[in-house]
PDB file of C-alpha atoms in Angstrom:
ATOM      1  CA  MET A   1      11.597 -16.852   5.789  1.00 69.00           C
ATOM      2  CA  ASN A   2      10.928 -20.232   4.265  1.00 75.00           C
ATOM      3  CA  TYR A   3       9.286 -20.538   0.870  1.00 75.00           C
ATOM      4  CA  SER A   4       5.510 -20.803   0.896  1.00 85.00           C
ATOM      5  CA  LYS A   5       3.265 -21.260  -2.146  1.00 90.00           C
ATOM      6  CA  GLN A   6       0.501 -19.304  -0.397  1.00 91.00           C
ATOM      7  CA  ARG A   7       2.882 -16.424   0.349  1.00 92.00           C
ATOM      8  CA  GLU A   8       3.968 -16.382  -3.298  1.00 93.00           C
ATOM      9  CA  ILE A   9       0.323 -16.284  -4.447  1.00 94.00           C
ATOM     10  CA  ILE A  10      -0.452 -13.435  -2.036  1.00 95.00           C
ATOM     11  CA  PHE A  11       2.631 -11.410  -3.014  1.00 94.00           C
ATOM     12  CA  ASP A  12       1.960 -11.910  -6.741  1.00 94.00           C
ATOM     13  CA  ALA A  13      -1.668 -10.826  -6.316  1.00 94.00           C
ATOM     14  CA  LEU A  14      -0.504  -7.726  -4.463  1.00 93.00           C
ATOM     15  CA  LYS A  15       1.989  -6.857  -7.229  1.00 91.00           C
ATOM     16  CA  GLN A  16      -0.724  -7.266  -9.882  1.00 91.00           C
ATOM     17  CA  ASN A  17      -3.194  -5.056  -7.987  1.00 84.00           C
ATOM     18  CA  VAL A  18      -1.313  -1.848  -7.413  1.00 76.00           C
ATOM     19  CA  ILE A  19      -4.409  -0.117  -6.048  1.00 80.00           C
ATOM     20  CA  HIS A  20      -3.136  -0.699  -2.498  1.00 88.00           C
ATOM     21  CA  PRO A  21      -5.861  -3.193  -1.588  1.00 90.00           C
ATOM     22  CA  THR A  22      -7.075  -3.948   1.905  1.00 90.00           C
ATOM     23  CA  ALA A  23      -6.711  -7.524   3.139  1.00 93.00           C
ATOM     24  CA  GLU A  24     -10.432  -8.071   2.492  1.00 93.00           C
ATOM     25  CA  SER A  25     -10.297  -6.857  -1.098  1.00 92.00           C
ATOM     26  CA  LEU A  26      -7.105  -8.824  -1.729  1.00 95.00           C
ATOM     27  CA  TYR A  27      -8.800 -11.930  -0.339  1.00 96.00           C
ATOM     28  CA  ASP A  28     -11.732 -11.417  -2.736  1.00 95.00           C
ATOM     29  CA  ILE A  29      -9.270 -11.215  -5.634  1.00 95.00           C
ATOM     30  CA  ILE A  30      -7.259 -14.273  -4.606  1.00 96.00           C
ATOM     31  CA  LYS A  31     -10.166 -16.565  -3.750  1.00 95.00           C
ATOM     32  CA  LYS A  32     -11.426 -16.372  -7.353  1.00 95.00           C
ATOM     33  CA  THR A  33      -8.356 -18.303  -8.495  1.00 95.00           C
ATOM     34  CA  TYR A  34      -7.271 -19.985  -5.254  1.00 95.00           C
ATOM     35  CA  PRO A  35     -10.405 -20.698  -3.185  1.00 95.00           C
ATOM     36  CA  GLU A  36      -8.429 -22.927  -0.815  1.00 95.00           C
ATOM     37  CA  ILE A  37      -6.566 -19.967   0.755  1.00 94.00           C
ATOM     38  CA  SER A  38      -8.174 -18.973   4.030  1.00 95.00           C
ATOM     39  CA  LYS A  39      -8.459 -15.470   5.443  1.00 95.00           C
ATOM     40  CA  ALA A  40      -6.264 -16.518   8.357  1.00 95.00           C
ATOM     41  CA  THR A  41      -3.516 -17.577   5.933  1.00 95.00           C
ATOM     42  CA  LEU A  42      -3.831 -14.283   4.080  1.00 96.00           C
ATOM     43  CA  TYR A  43      -3.669 -12.141   7.232  1.00 94.00           C
ATOM     44  CA  ARG A  44      -0.759 -14.147   8.678  1.00 94.00           C
ATOM     45  CA  ASN A  45       1.262 -13.888   5.475  1.00 95.00           C
ATOM     46  CA  LEU A  46       0.537 -10.191   4.982  1.00 95.00           C
ATOM     47  CA  SER A  47       1.748  -9.551   8.536  1.00 93.00           C
ATOM     48  CA  GLN A  48       4.905 -11.602   7.996  1.00 93.00           C
ATOM     49  CA  LEU A  49       5.684  -9.894   4.678  1.00 94.00           C
ATOM     50  CA  ALA A  50       5.140  -6.464   6.251  1.00 93.00           C
ATOM     51  CA  ASP A  51       7.232  -7.314   9.322  1.00 93.00           C
ATOM     52  CA  LEU A  52      10.106  -8.342   7.043  1.00 91.00           C
ATOM     53  CA  GLY A  53       9.815  -5.155   4.964  1.00 91.00           C
ATOM     54  CA  ILE A  54       8.916  -7.060   1.788  1.00 92.00           C
ATOM     55  CA  ILE A  55       5.624  -5.169   1.540  1.00 93.00           C
ATOM     56  CA  LYS A  56       4.359  -2.049   3.223  1.00 89.00           C
ATOM     57  CA  LYS A  57       1.355  -1.977   5.530  1.00 90.00           C
ATOM     58  CA  ILE A  58      -0.332   1.410   5.236  1.00 84.00           C
ATOM     59  CA  GLU A  59      -2.414   2.282   8.257  1.00 79.00           C
ATOM     60  CA  GLY A  60      -4.427   5.387   8.987  1.00 68.00           C
ATOM     61  CA  LEU A  61      -5.897   5.859   5.518  1.00 65.00           C
ATOM     62  CA  GLU A  62      -9.217   4.439   6.677  1.00 69.00           C
ATOM     63  CA  ALA A  63     -10.452   1.823   9.150  1.00 72.00           C
ATOM     64  CA  SER A  64      -8.749  -1.079   7.351  1.00 80.00           C
ATOM     65  CA  ALA A  65      -5.049  -1.206   6.579  1.00 84.00           C
ATOM     66  CA  HIS A  66      -3.958  -1.203   2.948  1.00 82.00           C
ATOM     67  CA  PHE A  67      -0.999  -3.120   1.546  1.00 85.00           C
ATOM     68  CA  ASP A  68       1.592  -1.992  -0.975  1.00 87.00           C
ATOM     69  CA  HIS A  69       4.212  -4.106  -2.726  1.00 88.00           C
ATOM     70  CA  ASN A  70       6.295  -0.975  -3.405  1.00 84.00           C
ATOM     71  CA  THR A  71       8.593  -0.444  -0.420  1.00 84.00           C
ATOM     72  CA  HIS A  72      10.660   2.351  -2.001  1.00 87.00           C
ATOM     73  CA  LEU A  73      10.142   5.861  -0.663  1.00 88.00           C
ATOM     74  CA  HIS A  74       6.968   7.310  -2.140  1.00 90.00           C
ATOM     75  CA  TYR A  75       3.818   9.065  -0.995  1.00 91.00           C
ATOM     76  CA  HIS A  76       0.137   8.385  -1.521  1.00 90.00           C
ATOM     77  CA  PHE A  77      -2.886  10.137  -2.956  1.00 91.00           C
ATOM     78  CA  ILE A  78      -6.337   9.011  -1.809  1.00 88.00           C
ATOM     79  CA  CYS A  79      -9.323   9.822  -3.986  1.00 90.00           C
ATOM     80  CA  GLU A  80     -12.116  11.093  -1.758  1.00 89.00           C
ATOM     81  CA  LYS A  81     -14.758   9.877  -4.199  1.00 91.00           C
ATOM     82  CA  CYS A  82     -13.734   6.374  -5.332  1.00 88.00           C
ATOM     83  CA  GLY A  83     -11.383   5.585  -2.420  1.00 82.00           C
ATOM     84  CA  ARG A  84      -8.533   4.373  -4.613  1.00 84.00           C
ATOM     85  CA  VAL A  85      -4.979   4.916  -3.414  1.00 86.00           C
ATOM     86  CA  PHE A  86      -2.318   6.032  -5.891  1.00 89.00           C
ATOM     87  CA  ASP A  87       1.470   6.283  -5.609  1.00 90.00           C
ATOM     88  CA  VAL A  88       3.073   9.721  -5.807  1.00 93.00           C
ATOM     89  CA  LYS A  89       6.827  10.057  -6.391  1.00 92.00           C
ATOM     90  CA  SER A  90       8.669  11.300  -3.330  1.00 91.00           C
ATOM     91  CA  ASP A  91      10.432  14.061  -5.259  1.00 91.00           C
ATOM     92  CA  VAL A  92       7.239  16.166  -5.086  1.00 91.00           C
ATOM     93  CA  ALA A  93       8.329  17.089  -1.559  1.00 89.00           C
ATOM     94  CA  GLN A  94      12.094  17.253  -1.845  1.00 86.00           C
ATOM     95  CA  ASN A  95      14.091  17.740   1.334  1.00 91.00           C
ATOM     96  CA  VAL A  96      10.981  17.462   3.527  1.00 92.00           C
ATOM     97  CA  VAL A  97      12.920  15.449   6.139  1.00 92.00           C
ATOM     98  CA  ASN A  98      15.900  17.823   6.193  1.00 94.00           C
ATOM     99  CA  LYS A  99      13.644  20.872   6.426  1.00 94.00           C
ATOM    100  CA  THR A 100      11.589  19.302   9.209  1.00 95.00           C
ATOM    101  CA  GLU A 101      14.670  18.368  11.214  1.00 95.00           C
ATOM    102  CA  ARG A 102      16.278  21.768  10.679  1.00 96.00           C
ATOM    103  CA  GLU A 103      13.166  23.751  11.665  1.00 96.00           C
ATOM    104  CA  THR A 104      12.058  21.587  14.620  1.00 97.00           C
ATOM    105  CA  GLY A 105      15.210  19.987  15.967  1.00 97.00           C
ATOM    106  CA  PHE A 106      13.466  16.600  15.751  1.00 97.00           C
ATOM    107  CA  LYS A 107      15.212  13.500  14.439  1.00 97.00           C
ATOM    108  CA  VAL A 108      12.966  11.987  11.754  1.00 94.00           C
ATOM    109  CA  THR A 109      13.314   8.209  11.522  1.00 92.00           C
ATOM    110  CA  ASN A 110      10.413   7.579   9.145  1.00 86.00           C
ATOM    111  CA  HIS A 111       7.734   9.606   7.445  1.00 87.00           C
ATOM    112  CA  GLU A 112       4.635   9.305   5.297  1.00 85.00           C
ATOM    113  CA  LEU A 113       2.824  11.904   3.273  1.00 88.00           C
ATOM    114  CA  VAL A 114      -0.747  11.451   2.080  1.00 88.00           C
ATOM    115  CA  PHE A 115      -2.595  13.726  -0.307  1.00 91.00           C
ATOM    116  CA  HIS A 116      -6.401  13.759  -0.463  1.00 91.00           C
ATOM    117  CA  GLY A 117      -8.579  14.943  -3.326  1.00 94.00           C
ATOM    118  CA  LEU A 118     -10.133  13.713  -6.559  1.00 96.00           C
ATOM    119  CA  CYS A 119      -8.345  11.418  -8.975  1.00 94.00           C
ATOM    120  CA  ASN A 120      -8.366  12.317 -12.658  1.00 95.00           C
ATOM    121  CA  GLU A 121     -11.129   9.829 -13.478  1.00 94.00           C
ATOM    122  CA  CYS A 122     -13.467  11.078 -10.750  1.00 95.00           C
ATOM    123  CA  ARG A 123     -12.636  14.710 -11.513  1.00 93.00           C
ATOM    124  CA  GLU A 124     -13.525  14.190 -15.178  1.00 93.00           C
ATOM    125  CA  LYS A 125     -16.802  12.485 -14.266  1.00 90.00           C
ATOM    126  CA  GLY A 126     -17.727  15.457 -12.085  1.00 83.00           C
ATOM    127  CA  GLU A 127     -16.982  18.117 -14.688  1.00 68.00           C
TER     128      GLU A 127
END
């Protein structure tokens, strides 16, 4: 992939906003500093970065896909109140692939695990 200033801006904004933003929310963040970047440029570059494995496109959390700069194995926690997405270390479910393969006979090539509940901040507000 050739160097692109827009791609660098998008990737840097994603790294600085580890809340797993949607493309729309990332666009709102970027346009404050770089109003010349179009939505089409953002979507195209997010797709290219995801296709190359530089970022992770997280689908199925809600209607819009979220994007994550962390491509290492990890899981996600979604707060049901504020909607934020948090990283969870993969060691919380050790051997989940081996156990799944052993018990089902399936060959797991990829997996995702998503927890739902209340984040600490929302839980404290509700107590």
